[in-house]
GROMACS .gro file of C-alpha atoms in nm:
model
  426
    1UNK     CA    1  -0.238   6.037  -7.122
    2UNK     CA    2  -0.139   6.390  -7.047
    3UNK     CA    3  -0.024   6.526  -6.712
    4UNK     CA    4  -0.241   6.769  -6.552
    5UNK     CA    5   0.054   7.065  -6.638
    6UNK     CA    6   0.003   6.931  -6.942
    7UNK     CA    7   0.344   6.778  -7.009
    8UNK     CA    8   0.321   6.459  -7.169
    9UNK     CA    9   0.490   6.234  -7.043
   10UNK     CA   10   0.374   5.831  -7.036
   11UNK     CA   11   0.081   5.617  -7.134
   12UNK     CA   12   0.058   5.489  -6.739
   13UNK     CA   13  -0.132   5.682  -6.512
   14UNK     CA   14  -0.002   5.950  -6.377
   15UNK     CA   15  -0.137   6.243  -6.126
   16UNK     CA   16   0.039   6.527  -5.985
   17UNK     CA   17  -0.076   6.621  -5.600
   18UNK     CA   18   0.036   6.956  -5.535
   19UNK     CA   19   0.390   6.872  -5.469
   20UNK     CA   20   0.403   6.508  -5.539
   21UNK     CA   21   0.407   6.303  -5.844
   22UNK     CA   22   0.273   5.942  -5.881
   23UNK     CA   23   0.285   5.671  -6.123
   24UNK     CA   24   0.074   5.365  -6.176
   25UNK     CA   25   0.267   5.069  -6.332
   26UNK     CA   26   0.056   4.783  -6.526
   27UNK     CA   27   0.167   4.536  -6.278
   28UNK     CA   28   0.019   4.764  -5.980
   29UNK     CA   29   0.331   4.939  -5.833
   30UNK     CA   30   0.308   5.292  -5.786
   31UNK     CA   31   0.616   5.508  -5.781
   32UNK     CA   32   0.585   5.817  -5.575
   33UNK     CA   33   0.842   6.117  -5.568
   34UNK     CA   34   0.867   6.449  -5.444
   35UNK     CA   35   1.093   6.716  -5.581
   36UNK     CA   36   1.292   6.903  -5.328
   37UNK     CA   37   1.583   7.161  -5.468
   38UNK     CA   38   1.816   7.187  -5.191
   39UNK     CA   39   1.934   6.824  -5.176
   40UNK     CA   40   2.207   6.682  -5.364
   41UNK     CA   41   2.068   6.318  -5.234
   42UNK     CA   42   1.846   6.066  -5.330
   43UNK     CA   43   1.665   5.899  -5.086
   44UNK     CA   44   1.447   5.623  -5.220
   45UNK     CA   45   1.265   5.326  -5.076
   46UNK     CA   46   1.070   5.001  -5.187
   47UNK     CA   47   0.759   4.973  -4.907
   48UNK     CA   48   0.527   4.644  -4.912
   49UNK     CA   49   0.222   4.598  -4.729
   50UNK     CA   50   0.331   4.306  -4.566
   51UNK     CA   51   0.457   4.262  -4.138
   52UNK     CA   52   0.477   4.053  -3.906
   53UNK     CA   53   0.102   4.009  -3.852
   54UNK     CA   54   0.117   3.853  -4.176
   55UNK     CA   55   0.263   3.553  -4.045
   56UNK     CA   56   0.140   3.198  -3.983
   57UNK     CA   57   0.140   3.075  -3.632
   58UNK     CA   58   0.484   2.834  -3.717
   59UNK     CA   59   0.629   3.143  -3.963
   60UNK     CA   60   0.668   3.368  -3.680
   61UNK     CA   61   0.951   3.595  -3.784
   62UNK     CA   62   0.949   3.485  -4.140
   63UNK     CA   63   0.910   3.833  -4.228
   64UNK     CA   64   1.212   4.025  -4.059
   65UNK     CA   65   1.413   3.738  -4.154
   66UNK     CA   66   1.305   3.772  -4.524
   67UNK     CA   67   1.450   4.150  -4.450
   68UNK     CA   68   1.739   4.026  -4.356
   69UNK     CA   69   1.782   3.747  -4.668
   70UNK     CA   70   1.740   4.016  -4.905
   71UNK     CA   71   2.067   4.099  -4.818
   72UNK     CA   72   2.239   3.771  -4.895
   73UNK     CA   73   2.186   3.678  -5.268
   74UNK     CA   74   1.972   3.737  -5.588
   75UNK     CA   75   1.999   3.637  -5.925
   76UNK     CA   76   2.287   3.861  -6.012
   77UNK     CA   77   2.464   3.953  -5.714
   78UNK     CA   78   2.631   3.764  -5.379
   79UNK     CA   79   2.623   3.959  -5.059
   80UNK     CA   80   2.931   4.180  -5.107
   81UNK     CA   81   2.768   4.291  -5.435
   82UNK     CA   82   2.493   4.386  -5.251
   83UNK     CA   83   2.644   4.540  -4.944
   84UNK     CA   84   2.941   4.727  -5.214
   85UNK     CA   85   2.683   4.872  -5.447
   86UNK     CA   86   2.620   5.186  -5.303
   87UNK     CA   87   2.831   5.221  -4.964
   88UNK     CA   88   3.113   5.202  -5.194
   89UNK     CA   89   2.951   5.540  -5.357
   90UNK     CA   90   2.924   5.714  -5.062
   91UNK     CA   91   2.567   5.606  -5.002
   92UNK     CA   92   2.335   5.384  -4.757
   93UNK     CA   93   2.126   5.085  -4.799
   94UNK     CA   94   1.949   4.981  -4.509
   95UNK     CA   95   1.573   4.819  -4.426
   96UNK     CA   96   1.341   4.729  -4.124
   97UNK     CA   97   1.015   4.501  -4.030
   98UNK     CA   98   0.700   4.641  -3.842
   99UNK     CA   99   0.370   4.472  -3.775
  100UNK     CA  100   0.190   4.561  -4.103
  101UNK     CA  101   0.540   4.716  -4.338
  102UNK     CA  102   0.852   4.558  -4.475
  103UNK     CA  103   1.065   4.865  -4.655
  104UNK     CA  104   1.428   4.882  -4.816
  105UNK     CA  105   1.520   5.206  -4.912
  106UNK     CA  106   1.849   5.343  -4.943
  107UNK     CA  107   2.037   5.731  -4.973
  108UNK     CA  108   2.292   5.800  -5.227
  109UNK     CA  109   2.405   6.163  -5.420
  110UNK     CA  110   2.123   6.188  -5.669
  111UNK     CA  111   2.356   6.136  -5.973
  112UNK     CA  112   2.379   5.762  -5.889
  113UNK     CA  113   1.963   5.722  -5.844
  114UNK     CA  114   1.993   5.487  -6.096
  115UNK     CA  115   2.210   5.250  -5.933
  116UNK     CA  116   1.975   5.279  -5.599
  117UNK     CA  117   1.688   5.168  -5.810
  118UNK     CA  118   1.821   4.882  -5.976
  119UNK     CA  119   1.919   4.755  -5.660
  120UNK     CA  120   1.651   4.818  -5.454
  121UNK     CA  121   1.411   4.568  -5.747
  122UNK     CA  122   1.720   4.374  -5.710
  123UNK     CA  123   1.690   4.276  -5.326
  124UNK     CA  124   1.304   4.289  -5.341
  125UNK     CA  125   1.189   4.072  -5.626
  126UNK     CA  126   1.534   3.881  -5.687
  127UNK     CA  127   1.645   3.773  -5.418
  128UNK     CA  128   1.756   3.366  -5.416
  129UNK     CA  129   1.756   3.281  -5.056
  130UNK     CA  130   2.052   3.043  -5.019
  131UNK     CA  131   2.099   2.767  -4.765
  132UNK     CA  132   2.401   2.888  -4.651
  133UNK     CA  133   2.361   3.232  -4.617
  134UNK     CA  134   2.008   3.110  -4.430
  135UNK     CA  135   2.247   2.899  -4.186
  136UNK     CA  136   2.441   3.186  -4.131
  137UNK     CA  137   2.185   3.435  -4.071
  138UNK     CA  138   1.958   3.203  -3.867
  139UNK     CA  139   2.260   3.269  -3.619
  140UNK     CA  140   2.269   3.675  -3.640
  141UNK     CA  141   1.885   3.669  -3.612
  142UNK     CA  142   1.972   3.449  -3.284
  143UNK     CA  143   2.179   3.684  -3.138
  144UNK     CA  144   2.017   3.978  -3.189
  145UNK     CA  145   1.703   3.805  -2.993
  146UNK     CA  146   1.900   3.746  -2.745
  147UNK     CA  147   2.074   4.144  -2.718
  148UNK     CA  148   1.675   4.212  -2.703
  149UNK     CA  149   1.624   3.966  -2.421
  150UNK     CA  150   1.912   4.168  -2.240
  151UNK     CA  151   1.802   4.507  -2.303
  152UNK     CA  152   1.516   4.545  -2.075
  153UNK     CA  153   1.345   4.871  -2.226
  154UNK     CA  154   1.284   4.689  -2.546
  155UNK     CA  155   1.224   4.341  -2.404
  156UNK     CA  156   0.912   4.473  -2.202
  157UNK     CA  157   0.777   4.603  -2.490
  158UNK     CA  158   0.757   4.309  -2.683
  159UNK     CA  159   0.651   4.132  -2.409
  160UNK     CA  160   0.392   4.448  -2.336
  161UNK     CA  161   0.268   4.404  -2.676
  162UNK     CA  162   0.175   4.035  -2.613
  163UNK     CA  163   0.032   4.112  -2.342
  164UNK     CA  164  -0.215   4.383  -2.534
  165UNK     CA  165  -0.276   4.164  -2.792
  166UNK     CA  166  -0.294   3.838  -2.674
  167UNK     CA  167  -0.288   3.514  -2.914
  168UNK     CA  168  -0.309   3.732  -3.208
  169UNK     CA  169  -0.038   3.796  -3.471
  170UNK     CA  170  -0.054   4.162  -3.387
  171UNK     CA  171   0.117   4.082  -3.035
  172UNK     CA  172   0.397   3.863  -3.136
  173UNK     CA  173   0.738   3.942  -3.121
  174UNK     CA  174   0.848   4.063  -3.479
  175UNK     CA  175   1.177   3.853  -3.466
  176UNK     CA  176   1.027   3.550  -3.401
  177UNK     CA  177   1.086   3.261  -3.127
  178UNK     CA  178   1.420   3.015  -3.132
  179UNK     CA  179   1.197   2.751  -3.230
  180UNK     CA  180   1.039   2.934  -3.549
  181UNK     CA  181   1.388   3.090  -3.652
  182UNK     CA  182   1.546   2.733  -3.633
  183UNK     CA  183   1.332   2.575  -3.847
  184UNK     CA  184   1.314   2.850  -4.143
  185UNK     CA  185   1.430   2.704  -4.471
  186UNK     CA  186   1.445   2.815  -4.856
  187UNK     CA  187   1.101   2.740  -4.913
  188UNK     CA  188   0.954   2.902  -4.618
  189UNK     CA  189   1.096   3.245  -4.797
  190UNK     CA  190   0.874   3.156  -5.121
  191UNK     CA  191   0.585   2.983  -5.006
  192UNK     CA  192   0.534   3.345  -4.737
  193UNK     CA  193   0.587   3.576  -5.046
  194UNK     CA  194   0.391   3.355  -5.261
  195UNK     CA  195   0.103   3.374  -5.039
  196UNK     CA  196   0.149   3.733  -4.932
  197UNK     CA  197   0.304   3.923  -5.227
  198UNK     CA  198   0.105   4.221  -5.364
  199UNK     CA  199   0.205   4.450  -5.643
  200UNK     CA  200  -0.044   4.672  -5.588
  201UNK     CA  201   0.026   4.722  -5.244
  202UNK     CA  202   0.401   4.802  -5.293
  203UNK     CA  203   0.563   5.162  -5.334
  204UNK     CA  204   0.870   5.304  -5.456
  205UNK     CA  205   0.898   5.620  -5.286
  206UNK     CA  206   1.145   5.889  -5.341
  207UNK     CA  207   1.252   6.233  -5.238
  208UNK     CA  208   1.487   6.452  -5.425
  209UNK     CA  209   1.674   6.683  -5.675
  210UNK     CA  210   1.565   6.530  -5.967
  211UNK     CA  211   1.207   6.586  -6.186
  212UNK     CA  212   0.992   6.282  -6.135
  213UNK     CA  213   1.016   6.163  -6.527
  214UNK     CA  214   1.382   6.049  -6.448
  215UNK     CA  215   1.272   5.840  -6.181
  216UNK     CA  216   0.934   5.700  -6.364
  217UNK     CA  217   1.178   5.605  -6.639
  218UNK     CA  218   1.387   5.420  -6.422
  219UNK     CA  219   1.101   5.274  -6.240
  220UNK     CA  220   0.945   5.113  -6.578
  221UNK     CA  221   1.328   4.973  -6.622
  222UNK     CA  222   1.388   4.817  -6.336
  223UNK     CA  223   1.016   4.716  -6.252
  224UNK     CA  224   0.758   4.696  -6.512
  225UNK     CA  225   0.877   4.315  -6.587
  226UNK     CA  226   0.749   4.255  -6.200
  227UNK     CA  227   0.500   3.996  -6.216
  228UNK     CA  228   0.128   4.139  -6.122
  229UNK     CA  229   0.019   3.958  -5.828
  230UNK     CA  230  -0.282   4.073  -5.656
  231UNK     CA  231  -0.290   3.798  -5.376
  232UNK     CA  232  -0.472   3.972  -5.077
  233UNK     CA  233  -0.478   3.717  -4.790
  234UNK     CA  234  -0.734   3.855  -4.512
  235UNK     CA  235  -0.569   3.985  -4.166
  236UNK     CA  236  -0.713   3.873  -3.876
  237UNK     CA  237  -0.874   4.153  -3.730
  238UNK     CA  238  -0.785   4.226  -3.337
  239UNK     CA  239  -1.114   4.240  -3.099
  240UNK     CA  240  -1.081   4.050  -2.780
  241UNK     CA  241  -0.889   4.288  -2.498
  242UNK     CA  242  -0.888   4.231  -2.134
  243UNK     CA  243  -0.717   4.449  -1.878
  244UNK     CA  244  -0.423   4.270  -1.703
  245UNK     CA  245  -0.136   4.370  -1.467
  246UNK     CA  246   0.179   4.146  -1.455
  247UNK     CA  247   0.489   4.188  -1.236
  248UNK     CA  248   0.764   3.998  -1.357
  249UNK     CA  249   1.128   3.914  -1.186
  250UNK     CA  250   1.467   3.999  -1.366
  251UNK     CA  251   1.823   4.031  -1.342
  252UNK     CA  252   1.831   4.378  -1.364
  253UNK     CA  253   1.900   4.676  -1.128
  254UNK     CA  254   1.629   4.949  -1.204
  255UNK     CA  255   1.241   4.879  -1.196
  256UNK     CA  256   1.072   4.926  -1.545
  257UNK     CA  257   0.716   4.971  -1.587
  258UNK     CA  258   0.501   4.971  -1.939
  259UNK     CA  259   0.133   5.042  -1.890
  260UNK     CA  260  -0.131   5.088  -2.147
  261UNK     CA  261  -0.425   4.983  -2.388
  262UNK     CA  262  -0.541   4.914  -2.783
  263UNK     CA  263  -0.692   5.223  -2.925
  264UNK     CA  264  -0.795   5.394  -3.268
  265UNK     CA  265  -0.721   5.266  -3.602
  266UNK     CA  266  -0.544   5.470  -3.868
  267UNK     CA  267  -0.847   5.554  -4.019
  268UNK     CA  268  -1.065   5.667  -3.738
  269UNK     CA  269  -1.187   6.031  -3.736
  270UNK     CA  270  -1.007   6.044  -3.363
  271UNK     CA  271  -0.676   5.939  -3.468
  272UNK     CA  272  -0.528   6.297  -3.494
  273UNK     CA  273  -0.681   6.419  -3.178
  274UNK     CA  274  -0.595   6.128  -2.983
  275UNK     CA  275  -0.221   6.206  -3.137
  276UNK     CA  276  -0.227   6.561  -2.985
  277UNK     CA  277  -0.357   6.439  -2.649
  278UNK     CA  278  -0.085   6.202  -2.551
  279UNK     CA  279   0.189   6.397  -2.734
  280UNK     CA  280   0.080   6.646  -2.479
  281UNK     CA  281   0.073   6.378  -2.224
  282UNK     CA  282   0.398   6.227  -2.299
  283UNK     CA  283   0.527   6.361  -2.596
  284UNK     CA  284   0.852   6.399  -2.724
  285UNK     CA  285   0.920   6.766  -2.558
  286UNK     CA  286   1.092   6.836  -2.234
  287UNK     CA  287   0.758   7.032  -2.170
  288UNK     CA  288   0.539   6.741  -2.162
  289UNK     CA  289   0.311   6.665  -1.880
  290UNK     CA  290   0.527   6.350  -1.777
  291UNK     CA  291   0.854   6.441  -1.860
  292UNK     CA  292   0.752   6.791  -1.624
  293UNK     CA  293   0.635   6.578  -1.313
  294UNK     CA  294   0.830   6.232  -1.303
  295UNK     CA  295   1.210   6.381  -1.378
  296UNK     CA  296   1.164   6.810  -1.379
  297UNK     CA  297   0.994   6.825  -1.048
  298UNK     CA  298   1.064   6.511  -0.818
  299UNK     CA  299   1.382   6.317  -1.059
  300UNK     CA  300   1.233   6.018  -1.049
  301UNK     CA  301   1.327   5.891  -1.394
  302UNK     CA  302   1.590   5.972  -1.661
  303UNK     CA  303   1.326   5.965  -1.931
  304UNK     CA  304   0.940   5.880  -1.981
  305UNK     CA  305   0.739   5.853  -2.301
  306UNK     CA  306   0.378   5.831  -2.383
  307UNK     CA  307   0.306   5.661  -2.724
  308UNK     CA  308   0.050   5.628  -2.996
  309UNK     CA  309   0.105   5.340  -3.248
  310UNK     CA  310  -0.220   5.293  -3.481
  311UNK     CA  311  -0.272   4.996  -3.720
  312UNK     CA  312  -0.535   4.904  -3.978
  313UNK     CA  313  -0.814   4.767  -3.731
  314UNK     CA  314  -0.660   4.905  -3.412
  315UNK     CA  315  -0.408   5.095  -3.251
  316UNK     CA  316  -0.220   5.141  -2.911
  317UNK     CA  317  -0.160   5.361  -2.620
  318UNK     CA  318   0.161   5.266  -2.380
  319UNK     CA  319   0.332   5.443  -2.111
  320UNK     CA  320   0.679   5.323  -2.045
  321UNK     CA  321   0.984   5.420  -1.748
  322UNK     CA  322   1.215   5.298  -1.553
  323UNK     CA  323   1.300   5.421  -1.234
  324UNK     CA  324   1.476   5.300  -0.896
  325UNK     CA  325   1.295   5.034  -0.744
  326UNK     CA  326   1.166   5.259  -0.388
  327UNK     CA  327   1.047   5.498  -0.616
  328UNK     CA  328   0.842   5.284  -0.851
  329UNK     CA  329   0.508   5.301  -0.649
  330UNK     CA  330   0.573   5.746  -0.610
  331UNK     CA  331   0.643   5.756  -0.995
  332UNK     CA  332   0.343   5.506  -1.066
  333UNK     CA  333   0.124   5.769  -0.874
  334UNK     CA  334   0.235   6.048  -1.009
  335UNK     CA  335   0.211   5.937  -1.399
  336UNK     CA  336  -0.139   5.831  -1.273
  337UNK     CA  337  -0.202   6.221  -1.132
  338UNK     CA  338  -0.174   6.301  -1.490
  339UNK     CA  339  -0.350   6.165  -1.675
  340UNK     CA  340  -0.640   6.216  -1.444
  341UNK     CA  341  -0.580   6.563  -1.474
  342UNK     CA  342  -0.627   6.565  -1.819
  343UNK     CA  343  -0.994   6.475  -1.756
  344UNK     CA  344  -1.080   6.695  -1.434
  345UNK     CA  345  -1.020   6.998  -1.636
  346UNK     CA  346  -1.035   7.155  -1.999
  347UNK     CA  347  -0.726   7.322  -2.102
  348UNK     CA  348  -0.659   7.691  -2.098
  349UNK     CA  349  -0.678   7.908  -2.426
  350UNK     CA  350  -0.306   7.966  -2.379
  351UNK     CA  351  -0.188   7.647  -2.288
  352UNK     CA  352  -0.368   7.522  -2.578
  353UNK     CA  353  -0.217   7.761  -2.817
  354UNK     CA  354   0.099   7.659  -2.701
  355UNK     CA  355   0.037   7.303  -2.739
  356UNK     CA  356  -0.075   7.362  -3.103
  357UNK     CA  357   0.204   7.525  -3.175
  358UNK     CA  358   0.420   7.266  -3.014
  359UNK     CA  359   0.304   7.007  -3.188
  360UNK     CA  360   0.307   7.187  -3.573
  361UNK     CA  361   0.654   7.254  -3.495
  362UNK     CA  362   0.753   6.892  -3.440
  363UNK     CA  363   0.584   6.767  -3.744
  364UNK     CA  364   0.757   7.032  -3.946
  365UNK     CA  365   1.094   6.973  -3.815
  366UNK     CA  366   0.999   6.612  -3.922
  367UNK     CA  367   0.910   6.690  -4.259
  368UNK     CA  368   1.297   6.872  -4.292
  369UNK     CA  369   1.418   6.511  -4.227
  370UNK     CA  370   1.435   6.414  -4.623
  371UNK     CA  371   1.472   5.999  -4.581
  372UNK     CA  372   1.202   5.999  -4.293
  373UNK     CA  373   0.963   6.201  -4.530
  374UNK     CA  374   1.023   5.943  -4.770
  375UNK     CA  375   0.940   5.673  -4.559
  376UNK     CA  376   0.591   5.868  -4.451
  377UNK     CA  377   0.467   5.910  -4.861
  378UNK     CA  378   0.537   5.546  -4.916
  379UNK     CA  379   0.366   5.465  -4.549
  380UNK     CA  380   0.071   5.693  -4.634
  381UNK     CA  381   0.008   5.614  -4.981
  382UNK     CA  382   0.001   5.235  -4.891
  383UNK     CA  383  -0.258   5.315  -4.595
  384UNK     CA  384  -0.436   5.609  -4.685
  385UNK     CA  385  -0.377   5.621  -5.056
  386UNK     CA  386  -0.305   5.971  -5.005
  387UNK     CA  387  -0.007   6.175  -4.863
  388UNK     CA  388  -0.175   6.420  -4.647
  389UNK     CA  389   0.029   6.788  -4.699
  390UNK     CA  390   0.125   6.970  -4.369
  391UNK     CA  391  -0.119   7.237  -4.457
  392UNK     CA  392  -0.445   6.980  -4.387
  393UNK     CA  393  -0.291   6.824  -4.088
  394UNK     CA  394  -0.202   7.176  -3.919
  395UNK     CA  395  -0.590   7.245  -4.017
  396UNK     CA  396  -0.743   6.929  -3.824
  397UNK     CA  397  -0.482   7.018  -3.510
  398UNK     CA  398  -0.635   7.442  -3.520
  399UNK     CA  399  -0.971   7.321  -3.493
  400UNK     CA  400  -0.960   7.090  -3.200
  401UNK     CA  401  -1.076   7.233  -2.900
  402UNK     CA  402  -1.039   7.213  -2.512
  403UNK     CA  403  -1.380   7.061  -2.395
  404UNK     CA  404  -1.291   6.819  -2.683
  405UNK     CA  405  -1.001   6.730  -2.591
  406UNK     CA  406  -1.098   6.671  -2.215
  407UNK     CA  407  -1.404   6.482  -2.327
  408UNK     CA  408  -1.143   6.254  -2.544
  409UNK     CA  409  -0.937   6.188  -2.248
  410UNK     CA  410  -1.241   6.134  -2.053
  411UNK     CA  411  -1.341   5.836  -2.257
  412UNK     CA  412  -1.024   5.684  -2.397
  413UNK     CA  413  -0.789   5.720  -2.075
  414UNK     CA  414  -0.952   5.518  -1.808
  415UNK     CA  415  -0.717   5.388  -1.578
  416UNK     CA  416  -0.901   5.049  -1.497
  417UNK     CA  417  -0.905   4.965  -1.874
  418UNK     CA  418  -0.508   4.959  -1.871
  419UNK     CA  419  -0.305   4.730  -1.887
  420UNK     CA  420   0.026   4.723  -1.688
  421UNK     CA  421   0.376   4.508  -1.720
  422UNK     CA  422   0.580   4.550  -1.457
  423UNK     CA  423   1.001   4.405  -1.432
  424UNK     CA  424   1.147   4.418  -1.097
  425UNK     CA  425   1.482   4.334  -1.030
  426UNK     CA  426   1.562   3.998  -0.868
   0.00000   0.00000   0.00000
């Protein structure tokens, strides 16, 4: 088969879109790359469509500790092998676990891409899980649960998400419990892939110097003898929410305070809009209607965040700060002030404008950020099967308008829907 520029190039498929080039493997992999010319690096990563939720009810953190394992043996290579590779070179090799995505990627000057990709199937589809590195990682896994357990900003939001999604896989804690860490062994590993493994939901994504046939070449090396598995076990999807509000005790000296509800999908028509309605809510600019009121005008807080997470068959909204305890009720009130105003009144034509262009600029700065851009092809080929250019996203965000956006607030920010986790110190 021909490319559409009509360079031939392989007998896979193979389809340009606009700037990106993608390749189908027989065994259901698809290597995606985009060809930037003022980089000398090579950032590249391996995505599955596998998280957390993926787990059994007694595998509970199977899947970060898999992420972690990958790092400790394959067929070829002990752990210094692994961790020499490329940091020896200069380079980076790194990974991380999410809900529904388990992704190793690594950065390294473009000249050694080669290496990056060999090792990157290496880790993935290698690796030999051995007792002793298990035994030894079992106790890093341990410890880093517990530096969670002491860090109170992150521990209420695992403990937030539980209590969003209650008894669902979608709400536990992606590290897992000391009772399902403890009793991982070598077959756990293989009997979660074996069950969960699909090569046509994995992506090698890349971003650099370098035209895509050198990486498709190196891709059909390194991965073509990958084993087609199309094993597609169903997720449990998340329906059952009830509003709760929890105060909990804790050795700590400021008052923290999550708040929030489930919300759209990825694939819902509102996801974008909702996006641009709590970025302007409690986005990441100093501007931002939170960030304005709870620290600008009364320095209540040193920072406050408003956040929109979606996921296959739902999503999230949560609120998080922390604050001094006698302030906790004035900051509550005021965080509630706006996002009520939101809804008494439609934005002005300026303030709008502004917003839009707020919010462009922060997903092109993004886009500069070469690895992160990486990560987002792989993310949105796996869930969209498309990477969406900046031009069509900028599009959807011109078009929305202020009565839109207040009705949207009006129907998706209602206070007595929330949810609300509160820690208190002791």
């Amino acid at each position: 088969m021909k490319l559409r520029n009509e360079n031939t190039f392989h007998p896979y498929l193979c389809t340009p879109m606009n700037e990106y080039e993608l390749l189908e493997l027989p065994n259901g992999i698809r290597v995606l790359h985009k060809h930037v010319s003022d980089s000398k690096i090579a950032h590249i990563g391996v995505m599955l469509d596998i998280g957390s939720r993926d787990e059994l009810e007694d595998e509970q953190g199977l899947a970060h500790f898999w992420e972690h394992m990958a790092f400790k043996g394959t067929e070829k290579r002990k752990p210094f092998h692994i961790i020499n590779r490329l940091e020896s070179l200069g380079g980076e090799l790194n990974a991380y676990t999410t809900k529904e995505k388990i992704c190793f990627y690594a950065s390294v000057l473009d000249n050694h891409i080669d290496k990056a990709v060999e090792l990157l199937a290496d880790i993935t589809f290698h690796s030999t899980f051995p007792e002793k590195q298990i035994e030894r990682e079992r106790q890093v896994i341990l410890e880093e649960m517990s530096m969670y357990r002491d860090t109170p900003e992150d521990s209420i939001q695992d403990e937030f998400d539980e209590q969003i999604f209650p008894n669902h896989a979608l709400g536990k804690n992606i590290l897992g419990t000391e009772e399902t860490v403890s009793s991982f062994k070598r077959d756990s590993f293989k009997t979660f892939l074996g069950r969960n493994l699909n090569t046509e939901k994995i992506i090698l994504s890349s971003v650099g110097n370098y035209p895509a046939r050198k990486l498709f070449k190196l891709a059909e090396r390194y991965l073509r003898d990958v084993p087609h598995k199309n094993h597609t076990p169903e997720r449990q999807w998340f329906s059952a929410y009830t509003p709760t509000r929890i105060e909990r005790r804790k050795p700590i000296s400021q008052a923290h305070f999550a708040m929030g509800m489930p919300s759209f999908p990825l694939k819902d028509k509102n996801r974008i809009p909702f996006f641009f309605l709590i970025n302007i809510l409690g986005g990441p600019g100093m501007n931002s209607k939170l960030n304005l009121s709870l620290r600008e005008k009364h320095g209540l807080v040193y920072g406050v965040e408003a956040n929109y997470s979606p996921y296959l068959d739902t999503g999230q909204l949560g609120i998080y700060f922390a604050t001094d305890p006698k302030q906790l009720k004035k900051a509550q009130r005021l965080l509630l002030t706006e996002i009520e105003s939101l809804k008494k009144k439609p934005m002005g034509n300026v303030q709008l404008h502004k917003a839009k262009q707020q919010v462009k600029g922060q997903l092109a700065m993004s886009e500069e950020n070469k690895n992160a851009f990486m990560l987002m092809m792989a993310k949105s080929m796996l869930d969209l099967n498309k990477v969406p250019n900046l031009s069509e996203i900028f599009d959807r965000i011109d078009v929305l308008s202020a009565p839109q956006l207040q009705e949207l607030a009006i129907d998706t920010l209602d206070i007595s829907k929330m949810s609300s986790l509160t820690y208190l110190p002791e």
